[in-house]
mmCIF file with all atom_site columns, C-alpha atoms in Angstrom:
data_model
loop_
_atom_site.group_PDB
_atom_site.id
_atom_site.type_symbol
_atom_site.label_atom_id
_atom_site.label_alt_id
_atom_site.label_comp_id
_atom_site.label_asym_id
_atom_site.label_entity_id
_atom_site.label_seq_id
_atom_site.pdbx_PDB_ins_code
_atom_site.Cartn_x
_atom_site.Cartn_y
_atom_site.Cartn_z
_atom_site.occupancy
_atom_site.B_iso_or_equiv
_atom_site.pdbx_formal_charge
_atom_site.auth_seq_id
_atom_site.auth_comp_id
_atom_site.auth_asym_id
_atom_site.auth_atom_id
_atom_site.pdbx_PDB_model_num
ATOM 1   C CA . MET F 1 1   ? 0.685   17.862  -5.490  1.00 60.00 ? 232 MET F CA 1
ATOM 2   C CA . LEU F 1 2   ? 2.295   19.094  -8.709  1.00 58.00 ? 233 LEU F CA 1
ATOM 3   C CA . ILE F 1 3   ? 2.206   15.594  -10.167 1.00 63.00 ? 234 ILE F CA 1
ATOM 4   C CA . LEU F 1 4   ? -1.509  15.379  -9.421  1.00 64.00 ? 235 LEU F CA 1
ATOM 5   C CA . LEU F 1 5   ? -2.083  18.746  -11.137 1.00 62.00 ? 236 LEU F CA 1
ATOM 6   C CA . ALA F 1 6   ? -0.178  17.512  -14.150 1.00 68.00 ? 237 ALA F CA 1
ATOM 7   C CA . LEU F 1 7   ? -2.911  14.925  -14.669 1.00 69.00 ? 238 LEU F CA 1
ATOM 8   C CA . ILE F 1 8   ? -5.427  17.758  -15.168 1.00 74.00 ? 239 ILE F CA 1
ATOM 9   C CA . GLU F 1 9   ? -5.573  19.696  -18.448 1.00 75.00 ? 240 GLU F CA 1
ATOM 10  C CA . GLU F 1 10  ? -8.033  22.556  -17.893 1.00 80.00 ? 241 GLU F CA 1
ATOM 11  C CA . ARG F 1 11  ? -7.607  25.426  -15.462 1.00 81.00 ? 242 ARG F CA 1
ATOM 12  C CA . GLU F 1 12  ? -11.260 25.052  -14.242 1.00 84.00 ? 243 GLU F CA 1
ATOM 13  C CA . ASP F 1 13  ? -10.572 21.439  -13.405 1.00 81.00 ? 244 ASP F CA 1
ATOM 14  C CA . GLU F 1 14  ? -7.388  22.346  -11.585 1.00 86.00 ? 245 GLU F CA 1
ATOM 15  C CA . GLU F 1 15  ? -9.296  24.747  -9.400  1.00 89.00 ? 246 GLU F CA 1
ATOM 16  C CA . LYS F 1 16  ? -11.935 22.098  -8.740  1.00 90.00 ? 247 LYS F CA 1
ATOM 17  C CA . PHE F 1 17  ? -9.275  19.567  -7.804  1.00 87.00 ? 248 PHE F CA 1
ATOM 18  C CA . LEU F 1 18  ? -7.504  22.037  -5.504  1.00 90.00 ? 249 LEU F CA 1
ATOM 19  C CA . TYR F 1 19  ? -10.816 22.746  -3.784  1.00 94.00 ? 250 TYR F CA 1
ATOM 20  C CA . ILE F 1 20  ? -11.364 19.035  -3.218  1.00 93.00 ? 251 ILE F CA 1
ATOM 21  C CA . TYR F 1 21  ? -7.813  18.451  -2.063  1.00 92.00 ? 252 TYR F CA 1
ATOM 22  C CA . ASN F 1 22  ? -7.772  21.336  0.350   1.00 94.00 ? 253 ASN F CA 1
ATOM 23  C CA . ASN F 1 23  ? -11.150 20.539  1.836   1.00 95.00 ? 254 ASN F CA 1
ATOM 24  C CA . TYR F 1 24  ? -11.080 16.752  1.926   1.00 95.00 ? 255 TYR F CA 1
ATOM 25  C CA . HIS F 1 25  ? -7.395  15.802  2.397   1.00 95.00 ? 256 HIS F CA 1
ATOM 26  C CA . LYS F 1 26  ? -7.767  15.453  6.168   1.00 96.00 ? 257 LYS F CA 1
ATOM 27  C CA . LEU F 1 27  ? -10.959 13.384  5.835   1.00 96.00 ? 258 LEU F CA 1
ATOM 28  C CA . VAL F 1 28  ? -9.299  11.032  3.331   1.00 96.00 ? 259 VAL F CA 1
ATOM 29  C CA . THR F 1 29  ? -6.236  10.706  5.532   1.00 96.00 ? 260 THR F CA 1
ATOM 30  C CA . LYS F 1 30  ? -8.407  9.893   8.558   1.00 95.00 ? 261 LYS F CA 1
ATOM 31  C CA . ILE F 1 31  ? -10.383 7.251   6.678   1.00 95.00 ? 262 ILE F CA 1
ATOM 32  C CA . VAL F 1 32  ? -7.175  5.608   5.455   1.00 95.00 ? 263 VAL F CA 1
ATOM 33  C CA . ALA F 1 33  ? -5.272  5.939   8.768   1.00 94.00 ? 264 ALA F CA 1
ATOM 34  C CA . ASP F 1 34  ? -8.158  4.074   10.498  1.00 93.00 ? 265 ASP F CA 1
ATOM 35  C CA . ARG F 1 35  ? -7.280  1.066   8.401   1.00 92.00 ? 266 ARG F CA 1
ATOM 36  C CA . PHE F 1 36  ? -3.478  1.126   8.421   1.00 91.00 ? 267 PHE F CA 1
ATOM 37  C CA . ALA F 1 37  ? -0.896  1.543   11.191  1.00 88.00 ? 268 ALA F CA 1
ATOM 38  C CA . ASP F 1 38  ? 2.010   2.250   8.896   1.00 89.00 ? 269 ASP F CA 1
ATOM 39  C CA . GLN F 1 39  ? 2.269   5.969   7.997   1.00 92.00 ? 270 GLN F CA 1
ATOM 40  C CA . TYR F 1 40  ? 4.001   5.222   4.708   1.00 92.00 ? 271 TYR F CA 1
ATOM 41  C CA . THR F 1 41  ? 1.100   3.038   3.599   1.00 93.00 ? 272 THR F CA 1
ATOM 42  C CA . VAL F 1 42  ? -1.371  5.716   4.676   1.00 95.00 ? 273 VAL F CA 1
ATOM 43  C CA . GLU F 1 43  ? 0.391   8.316   2.553   1.00 94.00 ? 274 GLU F CA 1
ATOM 44  C CA . GLU F 1 44  ? 0.568   5.937   -0.434  1.00 94.00 ? 275 GLU F CA 1
ATOM 45  C CA . VAL F 1 45  ? -3.138  5.134   -0.258  1.00 96.00 ? 276 VAL F CA 1
ATOM 46  C CA . VAL F 1 46  ? -4.124  8.790   0.192   1.00 96.00 ? 277 VAL F CA 1
ATOM 47  C CA . GLN F 1 47  ? -1.998  9.659   -2.836  1.00 94.00 ? 278 GLN F CA 1
ATOM 48  C CA . THR F 1 48  ? -3.689  6.889   -4.839  1.00 95.00 ? 279 THR F CA 1
ATOM 49  C CA . ALA F 1 49  ? -7.103  8.170   -3.850  1.00 96.00 ? 280 ALA F CA 1
ATOM 50  C CA . PHE F 1 50  ? -6.276  11.673  -5.058  1.00 93.00 ? 281 PHE F CA 1
ATOM 51  C CA . VAL F 1 51  ? -4.815  10.333  -8.311  1.00 92.00 ? 282 VAL F CA 1
ATOM 52  C CA . ARG F 1 52  ? -8.143  8.548   -8.846  1.00 94.00 ? 283 ARG F CA 1
ATOM 53  C CA . ILE F 1 53  ? -9.988  11.745  -8.135  1.00 93.00 ? 284 ILE F CA 1
ATOM 54  C CA . ALA F 1 54  ? -7.755  13.720  -10.462 1.00 88.00 ? 285 ALA F CA 1
ATOM 55  C CA . LYS F 1 55  ? -8.316  11.232  -13.282 1.00 89.00 ? 286 LYS F CA 1
ATOM 56  C CA . ASN F 1 56  ? -12.125 11.625  -12.872 1.00 89.00 ? 287 ASN F CA 1
ATOM 57  C CA . ILE F 1 57  ? -12.179 15.352  -12.157 1.00 87.00 ? 288 ILE F CA 1
ATOM 58  C CA . LYS F 1 58  ? -14.255 16.136  -15.231 1.00 89.00 ? 289 LYS F CA 1
ATOM 59  C CA . LYS F 1 59  ? -17.109 13.953  -13.904 1.00 90.00 ? 290 LYS F CA 1
ATOM 60  C CA . ILE F 1 60  ? -17.079 15.399  -10.383 1.00 90.00 ? 291 ILE F CA 1
ATOM 61  C CA . GLU F 1 61  ? -19.576 18.116  -9.379  1.00 90.00 ? 292 GLU F CA 1
ATOM 62  C CA . THR F 1 62  ? -18.543 20.319  -6.480  1.00 89.00 ? 293 THR F CA 1
ATOM 63  C CA . GLU F 1 63  ? -21.845 22.152  -6.083  1.00 92.00 ? 294 GLU F CA 1
ATOM 64  C CA . ASN F 1 64  ? -23.549 19.384  -4.187  1.00 93.00 ? 295 ASN F CA 1
ATOM 65  C CA . LYS F 1 65  ? -21.342 19.084  -1.039  1.00 93.00 ? 296 LYS F CA 1
ATOM 66  C CA . LYS F 1 66  ? -23.140 15.987  0.294   1.00 94.00 ? 297 LYS F CA 1
ATOM 67  C CA . ARG F 1 67  ? -22.721 14.104  -2.977  1.00 95.00 ? 298 ARG F CA 1
ATOM 68  C CA . LEU F 1 68  ? -19.077 15.243  -3.251  1.00 94.00 ? 299 LEU F CA 1
ATOM 69  C CA . THR F 1 69  ? -18.330 14.120  0.269   1.00 95.00 ? 300 THR F CA 1
ATOM 70  C CA . THR F 1 70  ? -19.921 10.730  -0.428  1.00 95.00 ? 301 THR F CA 1
ATOM 71  C CA . TYR F 1 71  ? -17.842 10.351  -3.582  1.00 95.00 ? 302 TYR F CA 1
ATOM 72  C CA . VAL F 1 72  ? -14.540 11.324  -1.872  1.00 95.00 ? 303 VAL F CA 1
ATOM 73  C CA . VAL F 1 73  ? -15.254 8.928   1.046   1.00 96.00 ? 304 VAL F CA 1
ATOM 74  C CA . ALA F 1 74  ? -16.086 6.099   -1.376  1.00 96.00 ? 305 ALA F CA 1
ATOM 75  C CA . VAL F 1 75  ? -12.853 6.641   -3.275  1.00 96.00 ? 306 VAL F CA 1
ATOM 76  C CA . ALA F 1 76  ? -10.842 6.664   -0.023  1.00 96.00 ? 307 ALA F CA 1
ATOM 77  C CA . ARG F 1 77  ? -12.466 3.475   1.212   1.00 96.00 ? 308 ARG F CA 1
ATOM 78  C CA . SER F 1 78  ? -12.044 1.778   -2.167  1.00 96.00 ? 309 SER F CA 1
ATOM 79  C CA . CYS F 1 79  ? -8.363  2.598   -2.343  1.00 96.00 ? 310 CYS F CA 1
ATOM 80  C CA . ALA F 1 80  ? -7.833  1.370   1.187   1.00 95.00 ? 311 ALA F CA 1
ATOM 81  C CA . ALA F 1 81  ? -9.663  -1.878  0.388   1.00 94.00 ? 312 ALA F CA 1
ATOM 82  C CA . ASP F 1 82  ? -7.543  -2.304  -2.755  1.00 94.00 ? 313 ASP F CA 1
ATOM 83  C CA . GLU F 1 83  ? -4.382  -1.896  -0.716  1.00 93.00 ? 314 GLU F CA 1
ATOM 84  C CA . LEU F 1 84  ? -5.574  -4.371  1.935   1.00 89.00 ? 315 LEU F CA 1
ATOM 85  C CA . ARG F 1 85  ? -6.367  -6.948  -0.763  1.00 89.00 ? 316 ARG F CA 1
ATOM 86  C CA . SER F 1 86  ? -2.980  -6.497  -2.464  1.00 86.00 ? 317 SER F CA 1
ATOM 87  C CA . ALA F 1 87  ? -1.182  -6.741  0.873   1.00 76.00 ? 318 ALA F CA 1
ATOM 88  C CA . LYS F 1 88  ? -2.833  -10.079 1.505   1.00 75.00 ? 319 LYS F CA 1
ATOM 89  C CA . ARG F 1 89  ? -1.645  -11.397 -1.848  1.00 65.00 ? 320 ARG F CA 1
ATOM 90  C CA . GLU F 1 90  ? 1.961   -10.329 -1.460  1.00 57.00 ? 321 GLU F CA 1
ATOM 91  C CA . PRO F 1 91  ? 3.786   -12.850 0.751   1.00 57.00 ? 322 PRO F CA 1
ATOM 92  C CA . GLU F 1 92  ? 6.570   -11.681 3.018   1.00 55.00 ? 323 GLU F CA 1
ATOM 93  C CA . VAL F 1 93  ? 9.867   -12.577 1.459   1.00 57.00 ? 324 VAL F CA 1
ATOM 94  C CA . ILE F 1 94  ? 12.572  -13.787 3.833   1.00 55.00 ? 325 ILE F CA 1
ATOM 95  C CA . PRO F 1 95  ? 15.976  -13.372 2.240   1.00 62.00 ? 326 PRO F CA 1
ATOM 96  C CA . PHE F 1 96  ? 17.963  -16.520 1.704   1.00 55.00 ? 327 PHE F CA 1
ATOM 97  C CA . ASP F 1 97  ? 21.696  -16.132 2.061   1.00 53.00 ? 328 ASP F CA 1
ATOM 98  C CA . GLU F 1 98  ? 23.155  -19.372 0.772   1.00 53.00 ? 329 GLU F CA 1
ATOM 99  C CA . ASP F 1 99  ? 26.784  -18.421 1.594   1.00 53.00 ? 330 ASP F CA 1
ATOM 100 C CA . ARG F 1 100 ? 25.845  -17.807 5.234   1.00 48.00 ? 331 ARG F CA 1
ATOM 101 C CA . LEU F 1 101 ? 23.777  -20.941 5.621   1.00 45.00 ? 332 LEU F CA 1
ATOM 102 C CA . THR F 1 102 ? 26.073  -23.433 4.047   1.00 49.00 ? 333 THR F CA 1
ATOM 103 C CA . THR F 1 103 ? 29.730  -24.348 4.488   1.00 46.00 ? 334 THR F CA 1
ATOM 104 C CA . GLN F 1 104 ? 31.406  -26.583 1.954   1.00 43.00 ? 335 GLN F CA 1
ATOM 105 C CA . LEU F 1 105 ? 33.583  -29.367 3.340   1.00 41.00 ? 336 LEU F CA 1
ATOM 106 C CA . SER F 1 106 ? 36.899  -30.286 1.803   1.00 40.00 ? 337 SER F CA 1
ATOM 107 C CA . ASN F 1 107 ? 35.336  -32.573 -0.822  1.00 38.00 ? 338 ASN F CA 1
ATOM 108 C CA . GLY F 1 108 ? 32.766  -29.901 -1.772  1.00 43.00 ? 339 GLY F CA 1
ATOM 109 C CA . LEU F 1 109 ? 29.866  -32.368 -1.787  1.00 38.00 ? 340 LEU F CA 1
ATOM 110 C CA . GLU F 1 110 ? 28.490  -32.137 1.774   1.00 42.00 ? 341 GLU F CA 1
ATOM 111 C CA . THR F 1 111 ? 26.832  -29.150 3.387   1.00 47.00 ? 342 THR F CA 1
ATOM 112 C CA . VAL F 1 112 ? 27.031  -28.520 7.110   1.00 52.00 ? 343 VAL F CA 1
ATOM 113 C CA . PHE F 1 113 ? 24.606  -26.387 9.072   1.00 55.00 ? 344 PHE F CA 1
ATOM 114 C CA . SER F 1 114 ? 25.794  -24.888 12.411  1.00 63.00 ? 345 SER F CA 1
ATOM 115 C CA . ASN F 1 115 ? 23.538  -24.835 15.482  1.00 66.00 ? 346 ASN F CA 1
ATOM 116 C CA . GLU F 1 116 ? 23.150  -21.054 15.080  1.00 71.00 ? 347 GLU F CA 1
ATOM 117 C CA . ILE F 1 117 ? 21.920  -21.448 11.531  1.00 69.00 ? 348 ILE F CA 1
ATOM 118 C CA . VAL F 1 118 ? 19.515  -24.268 12.442  1.00 69.00 ? 349 VAL F CA 1
ATOM 119 C CA . THR F 1 119 ? 18.088  -22.117 15.245  1.00 74.00 ? 350 THR F CA 1
ATOM 120 C CA . GLU F 1 120 ? 17.710  -19.218 12.836  1.00 76.00 ? 351 GLU F CA 1
ATOM 121 C CA . MET F 1 121 ? 15.957  -21.455 10.241  1.00 71.00 ? 352 MET F CA 1
ATOM 122 C CA . VAL F 1 122 ? 13.542  -22.795 12.919  1.00 75.00 ? 353 VAL F CA 1
ATOM 123 C CA . GLY F 1 123 ? 12.790  -19.185 13.822  1.00 77.00 ? 354 GLY F CA 1
ATOM 124 C CA . TYR F 1 124 ? 11.940  -18.387 10.189  1.00 75.00 ? 355 TYR F CA 1
ATOM 125 C CA . ILE F 1 125 ? 9.772   -21.487 9.963   1.00 77.00 ? 356 ILE F CA 1
ATOM 126 C CA . LEU F 1 126 ? 7.864   -20.460 13.096  1.00 77.00 ? 357 LEU F CA 1
ATOM 127 C CA . THR F 1 127 ? 6.989   -17.135 11.490  1.00 81.00 ? 358 THR F CA 1
ATOM 128 C CA . LEU F 1 128 ? 5.163   -18.967 8.710   1.00 75.00 ? 359 LEU F CA 1
ATOM 129 C CA . SER F 1 129 ? 1.418   -19.463 8.863   1.00 76.00 ? 360 SER F CA 1
ATOM 130 C CA . HIS F 1 130 ? 0.126   -22.854 9.980   1.00 70.00 ? 361 HIS F CA 1
ATOM 131 C CA . THR F 1 131 ? -0.665  -23.798 6.378   1.00 73.00 ? 362 THR F CA 1
ATOM 132 C CA . TYR F 1 132 ? 2.981   -23.575 5.314   1.00 69.00 ? 363 TYR F CA 1
ATOM 133 C CA . ARG F 1 133 ? 4.468   -24.704 8.638   1.00 66.00 ? 364 ARG F CA 1
ATOM 134 C CA . ASP F 1 134 ? 2.500   -27.964 8.569   1.00 67.00 ? 365 ASP F CA 1
ATOM 135 C CA . VAL F 1 135 ? 3.995   -28.883 5.159   1.00 66.00 ? 366 VAL F CA 1
ATOM 136 C CA . LEU F 1 136 ? 7.497   -28.561 6.579   1.00 61.00 ? 367 LEU F CA 1
#
């Protein structure tokens, strides 16, 4: 909360932001939580929404409650949509431990994979989407 208030310069705007935060935090959290199962992601998106609100606090009018609610809901939905889009772009990275997967033979040129490692590799391949799995 203090970091969000640091984004705001004037006392009047701080009071306006605190009003919005105190009255709309639960609504924003519910909107975001309806889209994400992971609590960490929910908190991150809610934080992002309030950062966006804090950056635009000078443009926000609190007198018209219906308009204010519409704005806050739109920001929450937009931040959730942004997170969903970015999550789709970021592929899951499976760590590759070369030392564990390979064993050098005496001549140092050949690599041998144990049955356990092959089974593990097949398991990783099966977690890939059909697009990538078909290539392999």
